[in-house]
Every structure is written in C-alpha cells, then in structure tokens.
PDB file of C-alpha atoms in Angstrom:
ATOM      1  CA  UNK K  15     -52.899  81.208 -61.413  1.00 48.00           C
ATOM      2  CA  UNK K  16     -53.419  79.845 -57.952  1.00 54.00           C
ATOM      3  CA  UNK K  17     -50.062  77.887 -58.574  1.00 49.00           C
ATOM      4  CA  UNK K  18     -48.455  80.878 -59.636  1.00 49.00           C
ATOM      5  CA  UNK K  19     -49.005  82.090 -56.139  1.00 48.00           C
ATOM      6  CA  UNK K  20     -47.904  78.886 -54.513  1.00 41.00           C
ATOM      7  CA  UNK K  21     -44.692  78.939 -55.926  1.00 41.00           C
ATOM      8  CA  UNK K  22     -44.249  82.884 -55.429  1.00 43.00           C
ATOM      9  CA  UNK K  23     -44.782  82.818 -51.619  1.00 44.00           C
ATOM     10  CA  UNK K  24     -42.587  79.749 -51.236  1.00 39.00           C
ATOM     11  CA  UNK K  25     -39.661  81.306 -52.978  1.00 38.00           C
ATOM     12  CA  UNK K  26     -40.241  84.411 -50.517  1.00 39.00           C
ATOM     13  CA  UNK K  27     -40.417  81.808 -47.593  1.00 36.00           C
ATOM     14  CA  UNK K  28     -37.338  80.000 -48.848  1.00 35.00           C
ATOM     15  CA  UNK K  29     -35.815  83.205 -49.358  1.00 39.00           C
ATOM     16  CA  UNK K  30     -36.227  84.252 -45.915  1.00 40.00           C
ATOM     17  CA  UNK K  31     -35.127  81.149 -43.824  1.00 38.00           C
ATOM     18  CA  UNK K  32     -31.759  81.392 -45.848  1.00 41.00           C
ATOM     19  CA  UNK K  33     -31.259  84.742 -44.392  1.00 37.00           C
ATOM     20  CA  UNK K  34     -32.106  84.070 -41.113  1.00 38.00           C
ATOM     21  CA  UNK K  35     -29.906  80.898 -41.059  1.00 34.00           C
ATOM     22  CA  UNK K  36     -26.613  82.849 -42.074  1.00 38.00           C
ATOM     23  CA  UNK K  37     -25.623  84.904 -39.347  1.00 43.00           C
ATOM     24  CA  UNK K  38     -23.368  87.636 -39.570  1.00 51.00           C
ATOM     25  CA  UNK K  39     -19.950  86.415 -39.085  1.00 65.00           C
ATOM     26  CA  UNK K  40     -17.917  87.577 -36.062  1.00 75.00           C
ATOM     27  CA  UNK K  41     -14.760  88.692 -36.794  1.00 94.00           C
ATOM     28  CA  UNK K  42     -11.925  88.035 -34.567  1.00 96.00           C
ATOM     29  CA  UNK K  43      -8.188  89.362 -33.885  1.00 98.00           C
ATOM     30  CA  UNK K  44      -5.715  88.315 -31.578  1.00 98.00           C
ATOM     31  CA  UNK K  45      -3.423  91.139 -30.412  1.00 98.00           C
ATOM     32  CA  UNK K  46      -0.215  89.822 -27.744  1.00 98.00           C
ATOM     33  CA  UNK K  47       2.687  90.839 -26.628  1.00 98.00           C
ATOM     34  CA  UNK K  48       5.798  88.303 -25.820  1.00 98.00           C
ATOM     35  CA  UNK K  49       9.181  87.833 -24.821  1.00 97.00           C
ATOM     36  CA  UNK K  50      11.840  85.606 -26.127  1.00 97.00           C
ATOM     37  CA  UNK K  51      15.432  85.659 -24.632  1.00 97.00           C
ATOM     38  CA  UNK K  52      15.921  84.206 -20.875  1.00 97.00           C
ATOM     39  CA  UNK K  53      12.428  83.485 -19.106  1.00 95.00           C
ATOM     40  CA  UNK K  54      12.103  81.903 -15.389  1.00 92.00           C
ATOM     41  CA  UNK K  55      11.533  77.701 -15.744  1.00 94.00           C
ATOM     42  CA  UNK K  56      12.745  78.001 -19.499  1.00 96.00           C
ATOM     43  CA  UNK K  57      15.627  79.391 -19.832  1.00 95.00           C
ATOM     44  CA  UNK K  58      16.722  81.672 -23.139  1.00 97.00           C
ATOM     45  CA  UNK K  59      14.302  80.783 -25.716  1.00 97.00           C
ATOM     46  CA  UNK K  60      13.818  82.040 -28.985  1.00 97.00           C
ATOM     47  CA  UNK K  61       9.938  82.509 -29.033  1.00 98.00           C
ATOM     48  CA  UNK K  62       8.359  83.675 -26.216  1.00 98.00           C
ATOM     49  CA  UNK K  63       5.563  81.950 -24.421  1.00 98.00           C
ATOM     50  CA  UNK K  64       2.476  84.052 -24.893  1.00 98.00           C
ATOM     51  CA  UNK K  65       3.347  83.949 -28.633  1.00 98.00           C
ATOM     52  CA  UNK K  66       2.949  79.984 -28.661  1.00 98.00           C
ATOM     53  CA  UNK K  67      -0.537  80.490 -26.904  1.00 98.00           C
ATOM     54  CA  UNK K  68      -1.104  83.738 -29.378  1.00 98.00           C
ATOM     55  CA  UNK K  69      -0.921  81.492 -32.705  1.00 98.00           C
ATOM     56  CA  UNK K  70      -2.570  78.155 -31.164  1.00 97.00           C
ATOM     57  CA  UNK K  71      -5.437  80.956 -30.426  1.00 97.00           C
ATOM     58  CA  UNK K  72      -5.374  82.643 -33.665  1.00 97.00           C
ATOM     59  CA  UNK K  73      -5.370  79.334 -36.057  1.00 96.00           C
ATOM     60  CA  UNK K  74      -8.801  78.166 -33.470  1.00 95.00           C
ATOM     61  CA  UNK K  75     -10.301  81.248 -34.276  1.00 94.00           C
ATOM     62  CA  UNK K  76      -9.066  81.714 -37.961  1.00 95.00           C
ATOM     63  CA  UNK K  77      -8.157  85.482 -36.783  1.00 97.00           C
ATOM     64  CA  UNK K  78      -5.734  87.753 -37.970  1.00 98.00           C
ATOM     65  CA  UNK K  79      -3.172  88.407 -35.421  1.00 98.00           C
ATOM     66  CA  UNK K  80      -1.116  91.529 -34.287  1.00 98.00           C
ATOM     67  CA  UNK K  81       1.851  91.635 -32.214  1.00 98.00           C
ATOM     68  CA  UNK K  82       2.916  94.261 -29.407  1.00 98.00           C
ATOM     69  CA  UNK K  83       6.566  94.694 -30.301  1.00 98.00           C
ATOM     70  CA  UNK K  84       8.290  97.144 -28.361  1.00 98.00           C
ATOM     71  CA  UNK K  85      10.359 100.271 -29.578  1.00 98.00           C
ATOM     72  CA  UNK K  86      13.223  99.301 -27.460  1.00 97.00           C
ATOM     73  CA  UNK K  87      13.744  95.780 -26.760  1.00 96.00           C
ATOM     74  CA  UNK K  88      13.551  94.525 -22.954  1.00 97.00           C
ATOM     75  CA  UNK K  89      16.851  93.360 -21.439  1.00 97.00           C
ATOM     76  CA  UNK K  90      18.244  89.731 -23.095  1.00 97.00           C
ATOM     77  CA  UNK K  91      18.604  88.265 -19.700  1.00 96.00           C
ATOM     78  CA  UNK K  92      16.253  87.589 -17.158  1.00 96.00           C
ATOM     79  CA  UNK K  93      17.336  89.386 -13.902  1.00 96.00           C
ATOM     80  CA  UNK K  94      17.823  93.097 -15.907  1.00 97.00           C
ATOM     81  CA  UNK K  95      14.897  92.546 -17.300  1.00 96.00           C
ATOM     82  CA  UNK K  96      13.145  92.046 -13.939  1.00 95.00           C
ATOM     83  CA  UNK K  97      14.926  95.111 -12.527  1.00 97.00           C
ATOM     84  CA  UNK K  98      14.023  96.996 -15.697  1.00 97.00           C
ATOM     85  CA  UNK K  99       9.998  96.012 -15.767  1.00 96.00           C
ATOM     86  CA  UNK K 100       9.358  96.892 -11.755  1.00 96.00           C
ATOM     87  CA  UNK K 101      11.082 100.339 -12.885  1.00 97.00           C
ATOM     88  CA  UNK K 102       8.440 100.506 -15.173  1.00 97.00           C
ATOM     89  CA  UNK K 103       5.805  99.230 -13.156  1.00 97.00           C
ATOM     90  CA  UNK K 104       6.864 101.761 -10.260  1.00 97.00           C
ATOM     91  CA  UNK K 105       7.121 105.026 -12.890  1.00 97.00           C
ATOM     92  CA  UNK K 106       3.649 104.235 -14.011  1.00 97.00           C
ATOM     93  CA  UNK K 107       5.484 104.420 -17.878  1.00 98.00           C
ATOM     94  CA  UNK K 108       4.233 103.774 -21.374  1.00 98.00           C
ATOM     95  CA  UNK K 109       6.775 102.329 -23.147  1.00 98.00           C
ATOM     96  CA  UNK K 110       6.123 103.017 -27.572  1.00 98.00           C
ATOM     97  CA  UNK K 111       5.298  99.992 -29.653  1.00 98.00           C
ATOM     98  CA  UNK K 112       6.458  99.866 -33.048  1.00 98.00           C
ATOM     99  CA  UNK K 113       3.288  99.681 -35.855  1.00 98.00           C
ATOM    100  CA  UNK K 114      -0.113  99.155 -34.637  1.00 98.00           C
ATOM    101  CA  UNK K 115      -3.766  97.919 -35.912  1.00 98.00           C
ATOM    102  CA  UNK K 116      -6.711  99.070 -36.692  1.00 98.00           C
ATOM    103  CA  UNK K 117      -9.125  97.350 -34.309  1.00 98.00           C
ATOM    104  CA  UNK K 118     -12.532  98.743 -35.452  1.00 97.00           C
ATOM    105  CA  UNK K 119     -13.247  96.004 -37.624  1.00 97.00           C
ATOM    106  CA  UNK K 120     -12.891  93.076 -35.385  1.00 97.00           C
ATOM    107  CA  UNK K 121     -15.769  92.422 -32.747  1.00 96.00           C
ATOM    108  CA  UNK K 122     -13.763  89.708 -30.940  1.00 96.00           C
ATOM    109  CA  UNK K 123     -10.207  90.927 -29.177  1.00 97.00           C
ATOM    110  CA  UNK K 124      -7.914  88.624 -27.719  1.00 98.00           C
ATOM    111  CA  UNK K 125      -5.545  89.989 -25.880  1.00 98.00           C
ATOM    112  CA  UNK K 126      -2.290  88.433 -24.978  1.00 98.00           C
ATOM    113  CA  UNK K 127       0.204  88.818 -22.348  1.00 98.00           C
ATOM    114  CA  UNK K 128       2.899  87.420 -19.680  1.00 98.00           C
ATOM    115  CA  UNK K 129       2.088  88.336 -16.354  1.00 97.00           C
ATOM    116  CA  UNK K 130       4.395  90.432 -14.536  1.00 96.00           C
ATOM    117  CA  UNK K 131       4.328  90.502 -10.877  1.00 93.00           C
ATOM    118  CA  UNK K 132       0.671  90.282 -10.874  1.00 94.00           C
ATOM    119  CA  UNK K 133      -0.147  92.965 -13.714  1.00 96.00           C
ATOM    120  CA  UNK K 134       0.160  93.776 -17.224  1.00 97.00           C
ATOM    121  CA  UNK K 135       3.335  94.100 -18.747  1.00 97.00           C
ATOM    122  CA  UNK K 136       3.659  98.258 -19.330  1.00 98.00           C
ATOM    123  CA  UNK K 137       3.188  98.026 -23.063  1.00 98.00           C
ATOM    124  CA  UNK K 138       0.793  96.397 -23.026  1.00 98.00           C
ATOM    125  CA  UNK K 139      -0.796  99.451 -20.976  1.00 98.00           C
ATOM    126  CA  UNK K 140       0.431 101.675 -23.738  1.00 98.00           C
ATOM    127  CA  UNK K 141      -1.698  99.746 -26.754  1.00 98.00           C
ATOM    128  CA  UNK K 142      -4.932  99.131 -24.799  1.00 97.00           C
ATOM    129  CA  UNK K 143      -5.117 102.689 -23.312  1.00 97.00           C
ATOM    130  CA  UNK K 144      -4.756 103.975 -27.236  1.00 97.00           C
ATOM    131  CA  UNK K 145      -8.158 101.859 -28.650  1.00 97.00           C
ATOM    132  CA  UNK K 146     -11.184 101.976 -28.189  1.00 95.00           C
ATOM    133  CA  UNK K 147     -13.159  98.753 -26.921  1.00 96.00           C
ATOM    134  CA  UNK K 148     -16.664  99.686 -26.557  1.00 95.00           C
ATOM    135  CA  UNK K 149     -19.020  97.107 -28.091  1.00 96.00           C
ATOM    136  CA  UNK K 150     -16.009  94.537 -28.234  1.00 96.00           C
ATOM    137  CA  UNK K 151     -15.999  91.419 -26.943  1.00 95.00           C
ATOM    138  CA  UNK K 152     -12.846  91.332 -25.222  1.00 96.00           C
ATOM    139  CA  UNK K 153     -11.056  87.861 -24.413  1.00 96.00           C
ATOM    140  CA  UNK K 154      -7.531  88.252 -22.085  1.00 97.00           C
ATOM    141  CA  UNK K 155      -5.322  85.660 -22.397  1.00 97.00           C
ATOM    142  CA  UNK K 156      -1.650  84.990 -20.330  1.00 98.00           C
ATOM    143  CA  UNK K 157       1.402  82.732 -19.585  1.00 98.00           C
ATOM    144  CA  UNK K 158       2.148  82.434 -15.826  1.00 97.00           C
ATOM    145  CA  UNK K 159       4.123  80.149 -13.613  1.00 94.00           C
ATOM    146  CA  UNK K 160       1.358  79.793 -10.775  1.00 92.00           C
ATOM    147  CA  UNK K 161      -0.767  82.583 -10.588  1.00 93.00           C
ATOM    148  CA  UNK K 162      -3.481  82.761 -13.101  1.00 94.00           C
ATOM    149  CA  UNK K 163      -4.829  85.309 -14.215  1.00 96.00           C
ATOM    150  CA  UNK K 164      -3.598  87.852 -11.766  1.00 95.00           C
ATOM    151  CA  UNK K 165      -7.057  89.615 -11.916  1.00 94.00           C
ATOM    152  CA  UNK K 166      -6.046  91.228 -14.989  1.00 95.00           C
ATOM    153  CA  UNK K 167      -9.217  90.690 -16.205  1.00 94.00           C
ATOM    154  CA  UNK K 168     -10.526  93.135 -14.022  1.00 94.00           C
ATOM    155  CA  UNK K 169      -8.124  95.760 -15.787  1.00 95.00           C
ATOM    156  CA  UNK K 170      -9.978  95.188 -18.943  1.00 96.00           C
ATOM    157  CA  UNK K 171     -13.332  95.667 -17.055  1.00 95.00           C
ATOM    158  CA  UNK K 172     -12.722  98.795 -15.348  1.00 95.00           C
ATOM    159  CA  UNK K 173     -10.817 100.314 -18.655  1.00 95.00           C
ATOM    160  CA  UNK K 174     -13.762  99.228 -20.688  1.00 95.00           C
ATOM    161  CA  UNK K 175     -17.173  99.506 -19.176  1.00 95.00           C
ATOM    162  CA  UNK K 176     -18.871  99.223 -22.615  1.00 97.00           C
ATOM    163  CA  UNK K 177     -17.182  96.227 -23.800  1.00 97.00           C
ATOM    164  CA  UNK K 178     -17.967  92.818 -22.472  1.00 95.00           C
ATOM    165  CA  UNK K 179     -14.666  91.203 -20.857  1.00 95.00           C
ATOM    166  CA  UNK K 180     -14.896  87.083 -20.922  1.00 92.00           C
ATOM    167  CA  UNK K 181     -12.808  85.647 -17.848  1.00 89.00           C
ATOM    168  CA  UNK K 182      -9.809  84.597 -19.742  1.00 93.00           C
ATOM    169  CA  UNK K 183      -7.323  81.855 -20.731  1.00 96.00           C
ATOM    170  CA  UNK K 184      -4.368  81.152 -18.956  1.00 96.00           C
ATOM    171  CA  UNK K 185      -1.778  78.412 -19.687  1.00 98.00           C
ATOM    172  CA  UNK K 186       1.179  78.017 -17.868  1.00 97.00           C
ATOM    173  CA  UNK K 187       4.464  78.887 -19.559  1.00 97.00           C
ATOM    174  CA  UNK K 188       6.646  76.257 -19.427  1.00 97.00           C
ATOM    175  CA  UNK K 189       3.904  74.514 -20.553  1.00 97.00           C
ATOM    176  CA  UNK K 190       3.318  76.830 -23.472  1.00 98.00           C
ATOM    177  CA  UNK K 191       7.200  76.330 -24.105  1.00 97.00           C
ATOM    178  CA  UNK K 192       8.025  72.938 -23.643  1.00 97.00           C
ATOM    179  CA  UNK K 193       4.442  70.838 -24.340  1.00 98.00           C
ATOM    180  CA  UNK K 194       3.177  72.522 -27.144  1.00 96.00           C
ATOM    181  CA  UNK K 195       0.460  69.470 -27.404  1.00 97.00           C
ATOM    182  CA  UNK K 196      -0.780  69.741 -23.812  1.00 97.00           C
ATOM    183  CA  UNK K 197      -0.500  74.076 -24.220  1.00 97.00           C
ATOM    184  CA  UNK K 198      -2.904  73.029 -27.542  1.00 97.00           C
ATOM    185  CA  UNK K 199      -5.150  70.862 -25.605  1.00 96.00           C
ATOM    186  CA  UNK K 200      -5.692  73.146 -23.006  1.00 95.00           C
ATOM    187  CA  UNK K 201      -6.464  76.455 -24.731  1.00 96.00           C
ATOM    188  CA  UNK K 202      -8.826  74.299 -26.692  1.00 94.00           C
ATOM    189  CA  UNK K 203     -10.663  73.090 -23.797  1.00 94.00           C
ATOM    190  CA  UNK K 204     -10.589  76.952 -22.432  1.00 93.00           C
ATOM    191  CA  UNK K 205     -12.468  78.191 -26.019  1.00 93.00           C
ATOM    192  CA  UNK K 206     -14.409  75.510 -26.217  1.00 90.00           C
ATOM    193  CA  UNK K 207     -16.152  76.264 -22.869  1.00 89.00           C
ATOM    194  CA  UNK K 208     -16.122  80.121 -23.286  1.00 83.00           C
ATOM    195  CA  UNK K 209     -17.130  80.527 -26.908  1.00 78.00           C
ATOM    196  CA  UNK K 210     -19.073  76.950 -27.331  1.00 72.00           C
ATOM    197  CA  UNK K 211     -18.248  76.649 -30.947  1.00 52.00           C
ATOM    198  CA  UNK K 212     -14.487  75.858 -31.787  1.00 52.00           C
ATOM    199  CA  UNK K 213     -14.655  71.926 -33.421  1.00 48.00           C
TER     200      UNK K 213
END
C-alpha cells in the first residue's frame, strides 16, 4: 500500500516539473516595409535593404513575416522619390498599404523600416497607427547610411505606452545590400544580446 503511495506522489511530482519546464512559447512576427529600385550607396536594386535584414530576422526567430507594401508604388528613381517622401513627411499623410495582418496573436513585433530623414517612412505611420500594441513586445529594426536609429524608437514608445519597446537593430544598408554575411553576423550579434537566446 505504502508503495502504492510512493509511486502516486512521484508521478504527480514528475508530472509537475514537466509543466513547469515547458514554457509557453512566444510567438513572434516580423512586419517591414522596403524599397527596391534606386537607393543612395547602392544604386537600383531589386530587393530593398530592410527586406534583407527583414528575412535574416525572421529565419533567427522562426517568425512569420508580413510586408508593408504600398498602394501606390514610390517613385523608381532616387531623387523623385526623395522629393515625393519629404512631401509626405511635410503633409503629415498616410499613404494605404495593400493587405494587412492580424497581429493579436504574436507577442513579439519586429518592426522594419528605412530611415527617412530621421523618421519613419509615412506608411509605415499608416500600419502602426491602425494596431494595437499593448502587451507586445515591440522590437524596431532599420537600414541607414550613418545615423542609427534616428530615435525612432522613441516613436514606438510614445505611440505605445503599454507595450514594452526594446532599443532596436540597425544595420547599415549597403551593408544589408552588398555583405549579406557581415549584415547576418551583425543582426545576430544584435538578437543575441537583446533577446539572449538565438543559437
């Protein structure tokens, strides 16, 4: 009888240290936008740089992956476009995207962009102002040729006051674009340090 017992509360103990040692499993997504066509230090390209970043970040993570693809394309070349995206940027506007994603799923949001004159590209505006965040971890991400981040990080703080916002991961864009090894090894090293458990 007194065995009986023995091996009842051990299969309860077992039980309960296999529960506790499976934790729930954070799901992640990786939403970007990106341009292709003529980019400053590339040239024309035919993928754009925060898309390189977007899928080195998505197969780390093993998330799905959504991207931003505007309703009417941005100018092919790379001084309309400029004059185009300050229009924007001056107008305050909110350009459509085509499809979108249901985000309440996920826990962990990347978010992808170029930065543009020190801010978000305008559609990318458009899709964060339409989802909720609150009790998201929310990871920006951008392409640059010098300056970072931008503080666009802070964008994400002050839109979302009930999410937590990590720091970021930036890589530069030619880098992205033309080293896709050293663009790997460096958003590596950038997860590694912020989320402690990519191998």
């Amino acid at each position: 009888m007194n065995k009986i017992k023995i091996i009842t509360a051990l299969v309860f103990v077992f039980a309960a240290v296999g529960v506790q040692a499976k934790p729930k499993e954070r799901k992640s997504l990786v939403v970007y936008f990106s341009r292709a066509d003529e980019n400053s230090k590339v040239g024309y390209i035919t993928e754009g740089n925060t898309a390189i970043v977007a899928k080195l970040i998505a197969e780390k993570m093993h998330a799905d992956i959504f991207e931003i693809v505007p309703e009417k394309p941005y100018p092919a070349d790379y001084e309309s476009c400029v004059a185009y995206v300050k229009e924007e940027q001056r107008n305050k506007a909110r350009p459509a995207y085509t499809g979108d994603v249901d985000i309440a799923p996920y826990d962990t949001i990347f978010i992808g962009y170029p930065i543009w004159w020190g801010d978000l590209p305008p559609v990318v505006y458009t899709f964060i102002e339409k989802h909720d965040m609150d009790g998201k971890t929310i990871i920006p991400f951008c392409t640059h040729e010098g300056s970072g981040m931008s503080g666009t990080a802070r964008v994400f703080r002050r839109m979302f006051k009930h999410a937590t916002v990590n720091t970021g991961i930036s890589v530069l864009g030619h880098i992205a674009q033309n080293d896709r090894h050293k663009a790997d090894i460096a958003v590596t090293t950038q997860l590694k340090l912020m989320l402690r458990f990519i191998q």
